[in-house]
mmCIF file of C-alpha atoms in Angstrom:
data_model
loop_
_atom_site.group_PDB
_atom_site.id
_atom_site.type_symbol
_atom_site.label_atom_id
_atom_site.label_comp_id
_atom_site.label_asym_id
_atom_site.label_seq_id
_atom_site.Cartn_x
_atom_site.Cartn_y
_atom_site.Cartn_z
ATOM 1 C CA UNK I 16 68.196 -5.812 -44.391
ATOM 2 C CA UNK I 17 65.120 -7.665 -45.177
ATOM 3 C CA UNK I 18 65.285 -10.947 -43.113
ATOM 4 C CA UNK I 19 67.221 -13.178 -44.689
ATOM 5 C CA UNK I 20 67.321 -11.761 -48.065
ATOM 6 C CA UNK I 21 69.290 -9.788 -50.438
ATOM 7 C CA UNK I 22 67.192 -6.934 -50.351
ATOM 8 C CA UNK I 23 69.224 -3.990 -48.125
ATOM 9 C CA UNK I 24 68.101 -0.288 -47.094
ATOM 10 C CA UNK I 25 70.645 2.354 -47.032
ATOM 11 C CA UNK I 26 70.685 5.689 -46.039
ATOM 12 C CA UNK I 27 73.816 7.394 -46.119
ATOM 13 C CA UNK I 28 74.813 9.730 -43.375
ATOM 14 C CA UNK I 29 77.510 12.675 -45.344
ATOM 15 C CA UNK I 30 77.468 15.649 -47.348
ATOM 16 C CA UNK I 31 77.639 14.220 -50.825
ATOM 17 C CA UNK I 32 74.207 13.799 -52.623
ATOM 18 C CA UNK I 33 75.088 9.679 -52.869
ATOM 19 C CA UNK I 34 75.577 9.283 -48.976
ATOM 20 C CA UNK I 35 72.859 12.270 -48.278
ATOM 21 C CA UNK I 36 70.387 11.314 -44.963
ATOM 22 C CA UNK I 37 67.846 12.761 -47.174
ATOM 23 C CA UNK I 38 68.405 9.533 -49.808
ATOM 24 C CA UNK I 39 67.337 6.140 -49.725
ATOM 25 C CA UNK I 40 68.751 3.429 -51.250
ATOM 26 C CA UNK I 41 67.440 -0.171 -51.946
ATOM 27 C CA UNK I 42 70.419 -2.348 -52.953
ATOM 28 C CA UNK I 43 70.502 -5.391 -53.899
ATOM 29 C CA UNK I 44 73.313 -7.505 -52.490
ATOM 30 C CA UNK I 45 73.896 -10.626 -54.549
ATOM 31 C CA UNK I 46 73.808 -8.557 -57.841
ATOM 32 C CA UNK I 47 75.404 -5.634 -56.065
ATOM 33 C CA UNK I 48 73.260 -3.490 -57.909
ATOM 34 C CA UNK I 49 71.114 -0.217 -56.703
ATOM 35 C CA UNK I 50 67.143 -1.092 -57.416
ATOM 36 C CA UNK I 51 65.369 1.883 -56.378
ATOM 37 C CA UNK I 52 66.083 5.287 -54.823
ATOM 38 C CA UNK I 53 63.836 7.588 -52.996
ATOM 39 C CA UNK I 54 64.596 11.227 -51.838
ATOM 40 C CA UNK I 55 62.941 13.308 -48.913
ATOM 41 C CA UNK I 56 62.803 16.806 -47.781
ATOM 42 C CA UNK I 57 64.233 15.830 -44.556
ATOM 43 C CA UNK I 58 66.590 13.400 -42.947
ATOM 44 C CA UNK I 59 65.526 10.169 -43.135
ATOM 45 C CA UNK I 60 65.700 9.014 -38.947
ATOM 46 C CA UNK I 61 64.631 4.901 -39.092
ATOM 47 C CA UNK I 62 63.490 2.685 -41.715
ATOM 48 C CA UNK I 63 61.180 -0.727 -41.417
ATOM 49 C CA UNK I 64 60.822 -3.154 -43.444
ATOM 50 C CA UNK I 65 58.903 -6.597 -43.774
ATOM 51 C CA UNK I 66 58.069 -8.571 -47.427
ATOM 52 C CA UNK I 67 55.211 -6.223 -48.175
ATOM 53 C CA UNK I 68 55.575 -3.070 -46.466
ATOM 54 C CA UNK I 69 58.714 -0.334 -46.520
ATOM 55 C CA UNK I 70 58.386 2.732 -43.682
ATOM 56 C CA UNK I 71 60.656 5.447 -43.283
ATOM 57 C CA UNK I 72 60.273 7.956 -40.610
ATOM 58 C CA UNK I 73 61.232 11.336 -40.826
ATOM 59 C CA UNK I 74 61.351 13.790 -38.006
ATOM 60 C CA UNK I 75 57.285 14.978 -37.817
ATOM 61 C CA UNK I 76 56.205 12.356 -40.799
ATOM 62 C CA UNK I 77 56.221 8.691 -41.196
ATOM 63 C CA UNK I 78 55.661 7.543 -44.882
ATOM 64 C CA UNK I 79 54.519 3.684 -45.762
ATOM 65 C CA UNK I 80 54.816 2.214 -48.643
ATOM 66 C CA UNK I 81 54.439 -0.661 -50.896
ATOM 67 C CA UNK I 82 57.556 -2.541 -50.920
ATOM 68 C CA UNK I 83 57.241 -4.646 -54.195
ATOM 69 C CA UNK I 84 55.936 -1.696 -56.049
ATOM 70 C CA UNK I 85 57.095 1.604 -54.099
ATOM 71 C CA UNK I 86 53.525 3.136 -54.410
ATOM 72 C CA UNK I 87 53.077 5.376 -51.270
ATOM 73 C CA UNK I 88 49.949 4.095 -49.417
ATOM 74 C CA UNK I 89 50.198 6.579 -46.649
ATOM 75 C CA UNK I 90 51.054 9.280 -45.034
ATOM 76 C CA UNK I 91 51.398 9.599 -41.264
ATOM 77 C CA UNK I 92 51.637 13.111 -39.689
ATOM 78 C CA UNK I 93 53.458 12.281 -35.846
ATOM 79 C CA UNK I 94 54.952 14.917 -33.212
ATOM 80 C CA UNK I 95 58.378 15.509 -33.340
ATOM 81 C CA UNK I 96 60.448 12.896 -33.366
ATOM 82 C CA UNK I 97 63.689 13.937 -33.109
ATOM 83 C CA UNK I 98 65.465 10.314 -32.311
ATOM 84 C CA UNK I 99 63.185 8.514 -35.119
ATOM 85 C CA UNK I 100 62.061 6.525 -31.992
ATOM 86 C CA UNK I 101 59.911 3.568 -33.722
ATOM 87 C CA UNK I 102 59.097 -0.107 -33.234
ATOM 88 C CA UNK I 103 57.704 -2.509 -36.045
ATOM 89 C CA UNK I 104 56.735 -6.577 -35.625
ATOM 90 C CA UNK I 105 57.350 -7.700 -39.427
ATOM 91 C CA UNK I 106 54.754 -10.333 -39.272
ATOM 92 C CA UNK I 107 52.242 -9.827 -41.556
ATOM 93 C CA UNK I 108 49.370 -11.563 -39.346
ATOM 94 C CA UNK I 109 50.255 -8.743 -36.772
ATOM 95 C CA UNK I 110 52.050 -5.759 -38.289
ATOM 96 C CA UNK I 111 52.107 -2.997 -35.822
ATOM 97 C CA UNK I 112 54.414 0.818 -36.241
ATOM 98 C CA UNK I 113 54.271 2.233 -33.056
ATOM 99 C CA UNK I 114 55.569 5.788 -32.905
ATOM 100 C CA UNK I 115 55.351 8.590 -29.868
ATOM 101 C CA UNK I 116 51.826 10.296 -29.737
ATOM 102 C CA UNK I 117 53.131 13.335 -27.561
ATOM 103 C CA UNK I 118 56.245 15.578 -26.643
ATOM 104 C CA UNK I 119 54.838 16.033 -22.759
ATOM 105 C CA UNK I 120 54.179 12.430 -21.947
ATOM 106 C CA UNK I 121 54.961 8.932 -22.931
ATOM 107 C CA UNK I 122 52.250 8.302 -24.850
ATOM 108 C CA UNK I 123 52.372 5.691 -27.949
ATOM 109 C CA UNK I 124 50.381 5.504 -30.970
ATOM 110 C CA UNK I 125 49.833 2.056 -32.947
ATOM 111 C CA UNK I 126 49.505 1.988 -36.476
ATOM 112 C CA UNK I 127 48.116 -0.955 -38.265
ATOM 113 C CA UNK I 128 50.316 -1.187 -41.324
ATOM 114 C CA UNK I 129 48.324 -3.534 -43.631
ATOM 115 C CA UNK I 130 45.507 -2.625 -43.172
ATOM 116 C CA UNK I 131 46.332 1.389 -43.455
ATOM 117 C CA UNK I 132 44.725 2.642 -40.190
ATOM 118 C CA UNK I 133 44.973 3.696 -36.640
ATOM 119 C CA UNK I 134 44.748 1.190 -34.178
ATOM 120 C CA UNK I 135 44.964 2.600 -30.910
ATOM 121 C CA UNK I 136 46.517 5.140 -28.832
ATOM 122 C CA UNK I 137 48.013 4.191 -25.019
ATOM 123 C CA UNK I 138 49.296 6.229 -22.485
ATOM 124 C CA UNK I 139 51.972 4.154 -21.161
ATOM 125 C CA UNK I 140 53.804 6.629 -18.772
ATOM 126 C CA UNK I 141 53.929 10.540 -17.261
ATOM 127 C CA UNK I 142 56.933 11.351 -18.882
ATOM 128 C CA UNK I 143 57.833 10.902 -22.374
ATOM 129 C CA UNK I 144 58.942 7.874 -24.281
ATOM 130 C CA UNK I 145 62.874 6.917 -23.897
ATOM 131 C CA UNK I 146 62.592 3.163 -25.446
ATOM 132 C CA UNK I 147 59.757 1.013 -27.590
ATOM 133 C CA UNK I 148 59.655 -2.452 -28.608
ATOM 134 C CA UNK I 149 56.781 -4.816 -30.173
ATOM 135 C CA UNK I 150 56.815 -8.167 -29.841
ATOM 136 C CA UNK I 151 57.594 -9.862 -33.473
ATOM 137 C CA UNK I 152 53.899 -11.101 -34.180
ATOM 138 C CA UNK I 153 52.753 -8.300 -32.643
ATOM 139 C CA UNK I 154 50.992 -9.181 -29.670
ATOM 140 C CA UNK I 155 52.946 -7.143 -27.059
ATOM 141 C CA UNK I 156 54.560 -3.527 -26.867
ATOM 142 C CA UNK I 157 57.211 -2.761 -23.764
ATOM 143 C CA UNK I 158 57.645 0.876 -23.406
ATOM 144 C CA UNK I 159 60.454 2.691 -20.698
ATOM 145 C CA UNK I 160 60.211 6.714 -20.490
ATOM 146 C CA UNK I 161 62.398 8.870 -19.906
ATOM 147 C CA UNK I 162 62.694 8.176 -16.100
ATOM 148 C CA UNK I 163 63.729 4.967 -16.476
ATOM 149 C CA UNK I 164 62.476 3.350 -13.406
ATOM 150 C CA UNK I 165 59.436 1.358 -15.084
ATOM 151 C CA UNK I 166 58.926 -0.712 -17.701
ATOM 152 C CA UNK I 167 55.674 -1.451 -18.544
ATOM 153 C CA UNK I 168 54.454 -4.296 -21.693
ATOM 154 C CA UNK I 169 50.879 -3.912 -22.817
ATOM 155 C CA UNK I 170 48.749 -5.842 -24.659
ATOM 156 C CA UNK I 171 47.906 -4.080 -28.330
ATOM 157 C CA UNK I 172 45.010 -5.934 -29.012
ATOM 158 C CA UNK I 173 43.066 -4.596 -26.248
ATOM 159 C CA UNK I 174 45.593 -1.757 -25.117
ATOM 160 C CA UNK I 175 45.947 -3.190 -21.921
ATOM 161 C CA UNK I 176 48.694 -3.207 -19.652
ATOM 162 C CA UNK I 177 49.482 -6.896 -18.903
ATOM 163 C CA UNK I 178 53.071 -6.375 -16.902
ATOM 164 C CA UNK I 179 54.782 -3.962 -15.021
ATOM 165 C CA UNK I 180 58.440 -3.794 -14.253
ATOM 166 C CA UNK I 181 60.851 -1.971 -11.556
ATOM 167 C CA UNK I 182 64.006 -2.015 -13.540
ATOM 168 C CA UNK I 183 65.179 0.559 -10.483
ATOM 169 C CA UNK I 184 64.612 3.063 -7.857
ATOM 170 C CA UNK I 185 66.952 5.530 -9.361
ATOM 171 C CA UNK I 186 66.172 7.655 -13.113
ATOM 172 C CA UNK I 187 68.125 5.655 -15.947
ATOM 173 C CA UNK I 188 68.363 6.171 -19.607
ATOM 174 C CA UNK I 189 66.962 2.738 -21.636
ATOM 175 C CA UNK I 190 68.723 2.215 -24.375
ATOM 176 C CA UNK I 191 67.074 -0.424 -25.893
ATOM 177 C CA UNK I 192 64.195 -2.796 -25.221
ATOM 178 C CA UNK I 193 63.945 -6.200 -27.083
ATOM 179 C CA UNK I 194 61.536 -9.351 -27.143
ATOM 180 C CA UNK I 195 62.486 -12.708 -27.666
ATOM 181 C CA UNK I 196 61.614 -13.677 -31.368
ATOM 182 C CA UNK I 197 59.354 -16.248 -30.405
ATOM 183 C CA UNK I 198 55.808 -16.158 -32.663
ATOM 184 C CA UNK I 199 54.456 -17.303 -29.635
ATOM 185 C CA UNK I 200 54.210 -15.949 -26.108
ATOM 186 C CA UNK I 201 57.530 -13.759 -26.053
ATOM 187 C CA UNK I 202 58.748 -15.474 -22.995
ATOM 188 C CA UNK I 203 61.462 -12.883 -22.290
ATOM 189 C CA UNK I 204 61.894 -9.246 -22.472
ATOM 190 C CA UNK I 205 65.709 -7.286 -22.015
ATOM 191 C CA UNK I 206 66.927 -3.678 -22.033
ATOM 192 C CA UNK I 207 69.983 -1.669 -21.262
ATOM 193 C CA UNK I 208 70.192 1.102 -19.264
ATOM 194 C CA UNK I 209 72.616 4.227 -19.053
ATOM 195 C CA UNK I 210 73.990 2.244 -15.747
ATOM 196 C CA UNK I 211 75.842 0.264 -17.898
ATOM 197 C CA UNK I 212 73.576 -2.760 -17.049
ATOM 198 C CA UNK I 213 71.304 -5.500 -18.716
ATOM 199 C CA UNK I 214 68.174 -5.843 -17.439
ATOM 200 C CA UNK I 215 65.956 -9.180 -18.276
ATOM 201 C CA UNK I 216 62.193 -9.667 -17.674
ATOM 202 C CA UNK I 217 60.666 -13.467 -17.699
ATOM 203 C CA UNK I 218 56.722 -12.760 -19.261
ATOM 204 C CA UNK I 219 56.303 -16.872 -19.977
ATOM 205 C CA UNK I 220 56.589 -17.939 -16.554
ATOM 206 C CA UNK I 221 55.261 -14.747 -14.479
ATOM 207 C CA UNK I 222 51.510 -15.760 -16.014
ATOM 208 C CA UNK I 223 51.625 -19.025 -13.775
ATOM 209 C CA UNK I 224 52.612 -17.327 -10.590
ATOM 210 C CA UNK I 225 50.132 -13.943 -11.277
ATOM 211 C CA UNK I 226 47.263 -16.909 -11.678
ATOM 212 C CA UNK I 227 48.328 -18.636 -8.358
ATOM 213 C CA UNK I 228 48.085 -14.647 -6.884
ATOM 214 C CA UNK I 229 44.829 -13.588 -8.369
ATOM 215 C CA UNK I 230 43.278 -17.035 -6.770
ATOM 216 C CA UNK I 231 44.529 -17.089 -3.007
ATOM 217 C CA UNK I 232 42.779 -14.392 -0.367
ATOM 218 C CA UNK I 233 45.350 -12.079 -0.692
ATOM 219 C CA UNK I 234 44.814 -11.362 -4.829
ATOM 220 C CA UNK I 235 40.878 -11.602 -4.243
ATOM 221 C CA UNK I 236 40.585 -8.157 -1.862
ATOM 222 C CA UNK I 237 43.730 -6.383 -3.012
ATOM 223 C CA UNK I 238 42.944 -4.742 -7.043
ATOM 224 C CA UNK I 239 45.795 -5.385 -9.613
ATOM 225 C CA UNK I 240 47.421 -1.720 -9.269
ATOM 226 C CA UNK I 241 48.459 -2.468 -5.541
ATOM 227 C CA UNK I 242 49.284 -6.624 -6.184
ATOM 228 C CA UNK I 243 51.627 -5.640 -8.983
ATOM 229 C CA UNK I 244 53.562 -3.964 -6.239
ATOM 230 C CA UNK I 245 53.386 -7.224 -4.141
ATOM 231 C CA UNK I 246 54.565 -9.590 -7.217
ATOM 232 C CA UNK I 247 58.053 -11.334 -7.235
ATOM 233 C CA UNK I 248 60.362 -9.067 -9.855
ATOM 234 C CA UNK I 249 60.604 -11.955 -12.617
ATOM 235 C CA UNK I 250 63.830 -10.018 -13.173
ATOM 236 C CA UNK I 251 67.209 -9.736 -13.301
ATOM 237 C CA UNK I 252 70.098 -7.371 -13.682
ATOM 238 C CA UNK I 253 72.989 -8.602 -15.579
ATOM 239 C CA UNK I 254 76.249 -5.615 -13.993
ATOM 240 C CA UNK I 255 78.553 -3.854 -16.001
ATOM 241 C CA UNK I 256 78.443 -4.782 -19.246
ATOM 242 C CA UNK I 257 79.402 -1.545 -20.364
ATOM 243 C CA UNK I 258 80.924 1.397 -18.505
ATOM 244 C CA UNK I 259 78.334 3.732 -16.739
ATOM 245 C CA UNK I 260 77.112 6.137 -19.660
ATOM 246 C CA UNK I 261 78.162 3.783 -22.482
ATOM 247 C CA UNK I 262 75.385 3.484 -25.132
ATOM 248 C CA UNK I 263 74.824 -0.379 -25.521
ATOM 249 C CA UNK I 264 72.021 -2.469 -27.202
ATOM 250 C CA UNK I 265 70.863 -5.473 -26.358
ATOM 251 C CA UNK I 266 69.261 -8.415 -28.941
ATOM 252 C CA UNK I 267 67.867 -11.899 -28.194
ATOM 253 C CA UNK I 268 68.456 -13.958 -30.970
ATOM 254 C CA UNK I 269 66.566 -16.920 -29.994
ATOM 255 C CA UNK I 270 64.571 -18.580 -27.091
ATOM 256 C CA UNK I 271 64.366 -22.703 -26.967
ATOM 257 C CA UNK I 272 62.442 -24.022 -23.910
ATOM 258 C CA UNK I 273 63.348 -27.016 -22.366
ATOM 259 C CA UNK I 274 60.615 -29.736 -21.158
ATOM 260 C CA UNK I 275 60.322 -32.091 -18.450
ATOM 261 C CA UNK I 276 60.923 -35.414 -20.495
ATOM 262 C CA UNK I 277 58.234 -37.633 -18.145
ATOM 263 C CA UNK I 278 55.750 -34.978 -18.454
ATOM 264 C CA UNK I 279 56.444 -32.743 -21.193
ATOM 265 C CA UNK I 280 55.769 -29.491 -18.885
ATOM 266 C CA UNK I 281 58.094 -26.672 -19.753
ATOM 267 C CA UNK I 282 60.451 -26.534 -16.641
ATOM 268 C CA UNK I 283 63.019 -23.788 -17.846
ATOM 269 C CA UNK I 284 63.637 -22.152 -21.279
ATOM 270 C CA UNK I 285 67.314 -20.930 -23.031
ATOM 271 C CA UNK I 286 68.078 -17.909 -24.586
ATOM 272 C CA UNK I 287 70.585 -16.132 -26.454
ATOM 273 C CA UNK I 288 71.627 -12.787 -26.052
ATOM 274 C CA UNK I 289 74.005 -10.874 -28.042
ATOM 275 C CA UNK I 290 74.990 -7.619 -27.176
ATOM 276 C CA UNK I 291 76.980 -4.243 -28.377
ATOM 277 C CA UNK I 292 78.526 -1.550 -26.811
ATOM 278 C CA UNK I 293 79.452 1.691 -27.880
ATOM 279 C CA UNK I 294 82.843 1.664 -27.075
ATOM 280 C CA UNK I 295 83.248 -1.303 -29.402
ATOM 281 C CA UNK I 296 82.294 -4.958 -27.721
ATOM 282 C CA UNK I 297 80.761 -7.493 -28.438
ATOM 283 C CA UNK I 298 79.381 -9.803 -26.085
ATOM 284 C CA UNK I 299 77.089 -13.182 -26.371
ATOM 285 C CA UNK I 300 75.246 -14.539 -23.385
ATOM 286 C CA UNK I 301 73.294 -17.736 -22.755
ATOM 287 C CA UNK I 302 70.266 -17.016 -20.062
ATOM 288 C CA UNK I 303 68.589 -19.686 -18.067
ATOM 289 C CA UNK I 304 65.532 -19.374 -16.814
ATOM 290 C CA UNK I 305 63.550 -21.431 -14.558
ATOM 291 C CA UNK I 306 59.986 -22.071 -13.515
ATOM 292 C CA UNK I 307 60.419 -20.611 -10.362
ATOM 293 C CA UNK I 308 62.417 -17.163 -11.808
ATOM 294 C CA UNK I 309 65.473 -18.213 -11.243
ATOM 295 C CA UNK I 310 67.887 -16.134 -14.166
ATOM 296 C CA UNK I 311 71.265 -18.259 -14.457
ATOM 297 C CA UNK I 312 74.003 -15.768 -17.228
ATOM 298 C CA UNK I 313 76.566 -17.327 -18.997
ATOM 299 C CA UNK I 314 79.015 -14.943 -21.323
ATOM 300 C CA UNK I 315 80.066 -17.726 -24.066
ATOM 301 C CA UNK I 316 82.126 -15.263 -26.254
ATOM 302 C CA UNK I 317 83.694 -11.428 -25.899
ATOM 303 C CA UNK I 318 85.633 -9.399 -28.073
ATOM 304 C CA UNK I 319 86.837 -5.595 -29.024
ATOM 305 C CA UNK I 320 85.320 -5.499 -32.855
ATOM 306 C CA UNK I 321 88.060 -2.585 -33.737
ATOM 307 C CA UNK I 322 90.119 -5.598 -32.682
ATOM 308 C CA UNK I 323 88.767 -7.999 -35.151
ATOM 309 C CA UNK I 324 88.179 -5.521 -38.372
ATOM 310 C CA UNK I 325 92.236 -4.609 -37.773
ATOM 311 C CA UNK I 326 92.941 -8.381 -38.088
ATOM 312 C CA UNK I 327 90.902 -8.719 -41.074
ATOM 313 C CA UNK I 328 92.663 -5.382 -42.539
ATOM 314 C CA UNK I 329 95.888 -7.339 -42.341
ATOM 315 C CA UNK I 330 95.323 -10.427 -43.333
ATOM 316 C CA UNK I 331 94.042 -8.667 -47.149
#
């Protein structure tokens, strides 16, 4: 779905030429009326959307097109993709695709979508990609391979890494990776892992400690590769979410911060978290976080959603 909007993307996922993988549908949902189909070669793996741009990614091509018009603008040949592994920020002042740039390693590529070109290439890790996520204006990418062990956010304007991240010291599968949906400086960054834990890194604060580091003795004779070892984790590991092996995806819905009212420093900032798991929960956290990186979890609200939908069934 487009934001807000009534404007919906569907691509169906059986045998019969209506719910084909091959089809996409734009549907509109307060007329309940189909506006626009288009049909590929191939299965249709992810689609992206923002108000002037529409990208669907097949297995070895990524097609982007107008979205008010459906004029294809281009055409972007990629390696195989098998898992239509993508990331997209929607805003239009910062609208990045990333997609994997090899098979062997965990390289990314970053695609500027309005302005039709290539924006960089970064090799993020040794082995391939497992998990992407851009920022929603744009500003940073987090990438996980398919070790697990790092996660690693770089800066796309100048393809830089700015943070680096031990989520463990054993190989995990990340699940997901998601940004808070500040436009600002994405303050907090969470995945899940194949451990059937949530994982949450604080970005805001970390840039006032790593400027305390970089001034004392210590951060002036040791270079950045060897320091980042040395830096406190500005993480935490929320345990057992979901049952080891259990597919779950994390999303955090929004971030406030909360000020010092004498001197209007930020002292600590809110977040909400919800979360799904693959063998049918829903949970919704509230994380705390501190200026000194301290993570305080709170679960406000659980359920089984087969649960729920069988109480609706009823009730009709």
């Amino acid at each position: 779905m487009l934001f807000s909007s009534s404007l919906l993307a569907i691509v169906g996922a059986g045998e019969e030429p209506s719910l084909s993988p091959r089809r996409l549908c734009l549907f509109n949902t307060t007329s309940g009326t189909a506006l626009r189909e288009l049909n590929f070669l191939t299965s249709i793996l992810a689609v992206r959307m923002n108000r002037k741009r529409l990208v669907v990614i097949l297995q070895d091509k990524t097609y982007v097109y107008d979205i008010n018009s459906l004029a294809i603008l281009d055409t972007i040949d990629t390696v195989s993709n098998i898992k239509g592994l993508c990331a997209f920020s929607p805003s239009l002042d910062g609208c990045f695709l990333a997609l994997p740039a090899s098979i062997s390693k965990g390289s990314v590529l970053l695609y500027n979508v309005m302005d039709l070109h290539l924006h960089c290439e970064i090799d993020a890790h040794r082995a391939p990609l497992a998990a992407i996520a851009l920022s929603s204006n744009g500003t940073y990418i987090a990438t996980a391979s398919e070790q697990g062990t790092i996660i690693r956010v770089h800066l796309v304007s100048e393809a830089t890494k700015s943070y680096s991240f031990r989520r463990g010291t054993y190989p995990s599968t990340i699940f997901s990776l998601s940004f808070a949906p500040s436009m600002q400086l994405p303050d907090i960054l969470v995945g899940t892992s194949s451990s059937g834990s949530v994982h949450a890194f604080s970005l805001g604060f970390s840039n006032y400690q790593r400027s305390k580091r970089s001034g004392s003795f210590l951060g002036s004779i040791i270079p950045d590769s060897v320091t980042d070892a040395l830096d406190p984790a500005y993480h935490d590991v929320l345990h057992n979410v979901a049952p080891a092996g259990v597919k779950s995806y994390a999303v955090i819905r929004k971030v406030e911060k909360v000020a010092d009212t004498s001197t209007s420093e930020i002292v600590a900032c809110r977040a909400t978290i919800s979360i799904i798991t693959y063998n049918g929960y829903f949970q919704e956290y509230n994380l705390s976080i501190n200026n000194q990186n301290e993570f305080l979890w709170s679960l406000e609200r659980e359920f089984k959603l087969l649960n729920v939908i069988l109480d609706d069934a009823i009730s009709l």
